[in-house]
mmCIF file of C-alpha atoms and ligand atoms in Angstrom:
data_model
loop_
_atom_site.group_PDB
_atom_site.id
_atom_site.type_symbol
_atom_site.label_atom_id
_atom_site.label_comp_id
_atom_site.label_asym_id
_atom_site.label_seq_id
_atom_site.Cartn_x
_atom_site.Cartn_y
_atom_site.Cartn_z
ATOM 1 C CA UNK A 27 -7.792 -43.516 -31.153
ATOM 2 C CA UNK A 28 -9.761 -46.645 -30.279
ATOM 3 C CA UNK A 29 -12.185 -46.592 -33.929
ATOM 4 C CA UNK A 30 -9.580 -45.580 -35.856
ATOM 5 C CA UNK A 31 -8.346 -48.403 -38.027
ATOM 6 C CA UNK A 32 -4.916 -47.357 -38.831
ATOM 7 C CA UNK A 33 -4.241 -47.270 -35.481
ATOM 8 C CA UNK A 34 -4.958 -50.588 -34.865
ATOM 9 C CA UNK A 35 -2.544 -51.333 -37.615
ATOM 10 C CA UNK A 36 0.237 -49.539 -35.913
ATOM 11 C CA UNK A 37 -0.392 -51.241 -32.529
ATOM 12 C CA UNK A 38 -0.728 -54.557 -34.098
ATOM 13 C CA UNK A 39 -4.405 -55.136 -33.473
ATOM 14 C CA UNK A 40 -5.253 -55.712 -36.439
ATOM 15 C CA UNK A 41 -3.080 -57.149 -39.045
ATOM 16 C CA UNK A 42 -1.665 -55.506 -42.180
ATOM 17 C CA UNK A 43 1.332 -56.201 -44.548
ATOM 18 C CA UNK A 44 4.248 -54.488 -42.688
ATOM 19 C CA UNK A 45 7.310 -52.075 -44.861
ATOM 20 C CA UNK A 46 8.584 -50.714 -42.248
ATOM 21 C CA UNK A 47 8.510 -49.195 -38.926
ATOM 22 C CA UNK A 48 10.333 -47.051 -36.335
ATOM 23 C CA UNK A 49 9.474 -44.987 -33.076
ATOM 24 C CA UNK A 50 7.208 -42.373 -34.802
ATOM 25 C CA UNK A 51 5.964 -43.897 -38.280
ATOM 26 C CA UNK A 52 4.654 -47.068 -39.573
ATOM 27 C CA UNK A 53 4.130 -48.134 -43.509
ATOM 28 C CA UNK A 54 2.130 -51.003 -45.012
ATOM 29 C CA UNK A 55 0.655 -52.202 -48.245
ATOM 30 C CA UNK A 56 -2.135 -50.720 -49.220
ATOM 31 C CA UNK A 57 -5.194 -53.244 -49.445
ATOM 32 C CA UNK A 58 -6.256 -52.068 -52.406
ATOM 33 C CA UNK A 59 -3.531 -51.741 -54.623
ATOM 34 C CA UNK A 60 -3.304 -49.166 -57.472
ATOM 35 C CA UNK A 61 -0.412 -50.638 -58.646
ATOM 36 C CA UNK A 62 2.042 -52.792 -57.689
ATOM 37 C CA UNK A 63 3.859 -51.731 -54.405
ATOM 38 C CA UNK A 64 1.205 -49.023 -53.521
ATOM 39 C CA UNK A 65 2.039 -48.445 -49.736
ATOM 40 C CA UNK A 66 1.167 -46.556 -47.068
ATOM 41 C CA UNK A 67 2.986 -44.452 -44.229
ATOM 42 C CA UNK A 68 1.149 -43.008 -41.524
ATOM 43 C CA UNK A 69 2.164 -41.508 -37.974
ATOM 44 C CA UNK A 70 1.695 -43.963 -34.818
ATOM 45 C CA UNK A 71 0.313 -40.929 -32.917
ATOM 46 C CA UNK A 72 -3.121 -40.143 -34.333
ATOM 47 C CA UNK A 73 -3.731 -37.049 -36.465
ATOM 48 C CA UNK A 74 -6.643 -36.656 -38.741
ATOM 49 C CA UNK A 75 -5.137 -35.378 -42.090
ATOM 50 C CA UNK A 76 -1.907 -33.108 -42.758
ATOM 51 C CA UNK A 77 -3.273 -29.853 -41.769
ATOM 52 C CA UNK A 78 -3.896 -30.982 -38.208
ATOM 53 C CA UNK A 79 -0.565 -32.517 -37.398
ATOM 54 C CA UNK A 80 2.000 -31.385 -34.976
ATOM 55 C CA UNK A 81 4.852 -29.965 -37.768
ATOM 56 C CA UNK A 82 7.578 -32.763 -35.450
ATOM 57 C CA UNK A 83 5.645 -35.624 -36.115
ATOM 58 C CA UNK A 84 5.305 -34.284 -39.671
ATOM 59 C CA UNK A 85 8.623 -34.047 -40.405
ATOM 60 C CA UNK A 86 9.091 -37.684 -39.107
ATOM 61 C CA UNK A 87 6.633 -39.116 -41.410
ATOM 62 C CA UNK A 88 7.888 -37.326 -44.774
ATOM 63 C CA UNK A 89 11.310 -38.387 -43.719
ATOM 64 C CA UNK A 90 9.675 -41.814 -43.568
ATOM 65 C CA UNK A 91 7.720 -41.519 -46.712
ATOM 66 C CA UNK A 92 10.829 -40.544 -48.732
ATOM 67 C CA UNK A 93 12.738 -43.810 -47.409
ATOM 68 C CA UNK A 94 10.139 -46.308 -48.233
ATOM 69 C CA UNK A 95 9.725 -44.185 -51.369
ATOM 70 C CA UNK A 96 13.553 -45.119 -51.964
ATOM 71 C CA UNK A 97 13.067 -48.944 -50.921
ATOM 72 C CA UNK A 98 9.927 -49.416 -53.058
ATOM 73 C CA UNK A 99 12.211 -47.597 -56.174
ATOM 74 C CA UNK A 100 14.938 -50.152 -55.590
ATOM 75 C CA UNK A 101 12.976 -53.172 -54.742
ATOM 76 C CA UNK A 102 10.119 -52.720 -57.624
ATOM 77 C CA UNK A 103 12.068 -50.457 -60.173
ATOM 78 C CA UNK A 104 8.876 -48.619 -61.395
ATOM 79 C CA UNK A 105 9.132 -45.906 -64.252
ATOM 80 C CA UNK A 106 8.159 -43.158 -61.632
ATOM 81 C CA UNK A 107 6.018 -42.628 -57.857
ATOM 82 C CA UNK A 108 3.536 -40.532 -57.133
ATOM 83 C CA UNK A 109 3.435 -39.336 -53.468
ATOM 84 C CA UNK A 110 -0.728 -38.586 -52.865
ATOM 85 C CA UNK A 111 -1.914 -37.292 -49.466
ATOM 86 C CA UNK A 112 -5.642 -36.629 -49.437
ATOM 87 C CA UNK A 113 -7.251 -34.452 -46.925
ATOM 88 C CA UNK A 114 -11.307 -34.584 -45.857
ATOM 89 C CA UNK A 115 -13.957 -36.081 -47.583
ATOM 90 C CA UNK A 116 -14.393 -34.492 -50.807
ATOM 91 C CA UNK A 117 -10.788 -35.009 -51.459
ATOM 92 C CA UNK A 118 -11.076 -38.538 -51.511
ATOM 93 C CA UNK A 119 -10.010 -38.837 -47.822
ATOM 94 C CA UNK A 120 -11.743 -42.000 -46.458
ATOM 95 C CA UNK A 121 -9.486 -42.815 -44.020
ATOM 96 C CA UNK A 122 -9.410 -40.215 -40.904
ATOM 97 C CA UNK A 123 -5.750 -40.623 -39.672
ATOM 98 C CA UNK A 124 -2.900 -39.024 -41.575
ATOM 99 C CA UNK A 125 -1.414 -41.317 -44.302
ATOM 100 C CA UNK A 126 0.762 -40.317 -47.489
ATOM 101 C CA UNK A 127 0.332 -43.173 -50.577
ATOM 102 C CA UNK A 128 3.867 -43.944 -51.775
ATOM 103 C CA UNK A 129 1.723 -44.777 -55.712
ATOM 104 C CA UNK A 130 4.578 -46.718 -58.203
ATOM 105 C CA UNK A 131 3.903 -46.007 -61.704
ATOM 106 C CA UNK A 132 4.316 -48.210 -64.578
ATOM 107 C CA UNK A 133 4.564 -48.118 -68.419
ATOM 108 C CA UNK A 134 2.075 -50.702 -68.325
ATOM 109 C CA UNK A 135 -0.255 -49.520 -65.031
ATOM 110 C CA UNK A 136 -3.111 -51.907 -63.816
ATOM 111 C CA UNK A 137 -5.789 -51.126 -65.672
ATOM 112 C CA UNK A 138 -7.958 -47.854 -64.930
ATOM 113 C CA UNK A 139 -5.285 -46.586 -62.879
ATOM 114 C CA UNK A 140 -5.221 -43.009 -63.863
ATOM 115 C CA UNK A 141 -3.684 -40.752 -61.408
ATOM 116 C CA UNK A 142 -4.115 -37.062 -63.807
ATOM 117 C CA UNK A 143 -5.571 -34.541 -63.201
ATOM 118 C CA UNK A 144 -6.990 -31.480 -65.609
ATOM 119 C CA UNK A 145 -5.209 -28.071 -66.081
ATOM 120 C CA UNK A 146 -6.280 -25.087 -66.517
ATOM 121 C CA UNK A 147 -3.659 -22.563 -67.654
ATOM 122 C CA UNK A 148 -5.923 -19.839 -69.133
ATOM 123 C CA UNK A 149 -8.836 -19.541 -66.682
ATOM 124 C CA UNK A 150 -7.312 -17.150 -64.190
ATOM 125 C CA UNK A 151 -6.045 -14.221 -65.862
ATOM 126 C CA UNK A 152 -2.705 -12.400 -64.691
ATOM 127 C CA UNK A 153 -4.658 -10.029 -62.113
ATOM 128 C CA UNK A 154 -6.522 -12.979 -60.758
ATOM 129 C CA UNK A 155 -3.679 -14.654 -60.498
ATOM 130 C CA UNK A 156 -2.061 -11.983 -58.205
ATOM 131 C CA UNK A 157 -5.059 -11.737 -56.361
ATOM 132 C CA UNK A 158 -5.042 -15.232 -55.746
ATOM 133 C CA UNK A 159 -1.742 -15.360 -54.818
ATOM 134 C CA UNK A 160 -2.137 -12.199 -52.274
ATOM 135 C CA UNK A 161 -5.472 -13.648 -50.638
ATOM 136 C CA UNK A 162 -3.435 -16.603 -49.694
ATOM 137 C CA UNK A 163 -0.146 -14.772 -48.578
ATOM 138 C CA UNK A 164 -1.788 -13.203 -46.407
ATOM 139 C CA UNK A 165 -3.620 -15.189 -44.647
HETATM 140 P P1 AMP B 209 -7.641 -42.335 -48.600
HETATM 141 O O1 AMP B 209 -8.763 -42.570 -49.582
HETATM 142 O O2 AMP B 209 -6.593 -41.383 -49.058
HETATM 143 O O3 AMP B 209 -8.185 -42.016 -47.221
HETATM 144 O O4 AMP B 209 -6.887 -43.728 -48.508
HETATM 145 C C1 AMP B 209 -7.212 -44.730 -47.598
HETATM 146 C C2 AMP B 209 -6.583 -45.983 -48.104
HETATM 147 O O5 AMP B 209 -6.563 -46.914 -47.045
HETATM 148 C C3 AMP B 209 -7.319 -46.647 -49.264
HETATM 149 O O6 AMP B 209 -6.486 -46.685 -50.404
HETATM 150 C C4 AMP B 209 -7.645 -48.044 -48.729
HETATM 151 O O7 AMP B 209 -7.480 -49.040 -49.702
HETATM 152 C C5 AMP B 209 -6.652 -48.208 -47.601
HETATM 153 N N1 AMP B 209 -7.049 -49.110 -46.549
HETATM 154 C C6 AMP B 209 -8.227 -49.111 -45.864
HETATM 155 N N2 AMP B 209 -8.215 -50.092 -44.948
HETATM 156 C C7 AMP B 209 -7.006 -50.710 -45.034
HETATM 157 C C8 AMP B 209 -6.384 -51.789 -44.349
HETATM 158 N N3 AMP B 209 -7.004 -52.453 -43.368
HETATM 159 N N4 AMP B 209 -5.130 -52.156 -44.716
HETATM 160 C C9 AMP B 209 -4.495 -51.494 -45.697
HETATM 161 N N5 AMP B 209 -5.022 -50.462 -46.372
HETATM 162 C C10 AMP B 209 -6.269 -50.076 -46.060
HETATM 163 ZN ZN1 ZN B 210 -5.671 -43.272 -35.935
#
């Protein structure tokens, strides 16, 4: 896609700071880094976030995500990784071509890096729940 930016990483156009590559996927440092190692891997062919990708080009980038998941691990030794895939706008989506964040974490993270997120374990009740759960089985 010509105005699509990670595109022009994955054809070279534009430069970035290269993990990896192979026929179907492409990682890269993230600009802005989280934390240390914070990397990206995205599919060459264009998709715009995970729900509208082909399930075969899928399956090549999470195989691709897990081994620069490993190399990061072994390279940078962080206490644990968050994998974070964000999908349209009001989930924090800002780039429109599919990309999973391979996020180290660290005892000692760069400050205000604060990847949690709130529970709520009592506010659906059992019969919600299985509501919930139906409404999405079946659709
Ligand atoms: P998201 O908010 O999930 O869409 O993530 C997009 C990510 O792309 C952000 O973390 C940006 O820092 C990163 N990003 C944007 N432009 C570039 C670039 N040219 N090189 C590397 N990372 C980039
Ligand atoms: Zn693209």
């Amino acid at each position: 896609m010509t105005d699509c930016i990670f595109c022009k990483i994955t054809s070279g156009d534009i430069p970035s700071y290269k993990i990896y590559e192979d026929d179907y996927t492409y990682a890269f440092l993230d600009i802005s880094q989280v934390a240390k190692g914070h990397t990206l891997v995205v599919p060459k062919k264009h998709s715009q976030d995970l729900l509208e990708t082909e399930p075969e080009v899928l399956a090549h980038v999470i195989k691709s995500v897990q081994k620069v998941a490993q190399m990061v691990d072994k390279a940078l030794k962080p206490d644990g990784i968050n994998i974070v895939q964000n999908n349209r706008t009001f989930a924090d989506q800002s780039v429109f071509h599919l990309h999973f964040h391979i996020m180290p974490r660290y005892q000692n993270d760069i400050d205000g890096f604060g990847y949690k997120w709130q529970t709520h374990s009592d506010a659906f009740d059992a019969d919600a729940m299985t509501a919930l759960a139906d409404q999405i089985k079946h659709a």
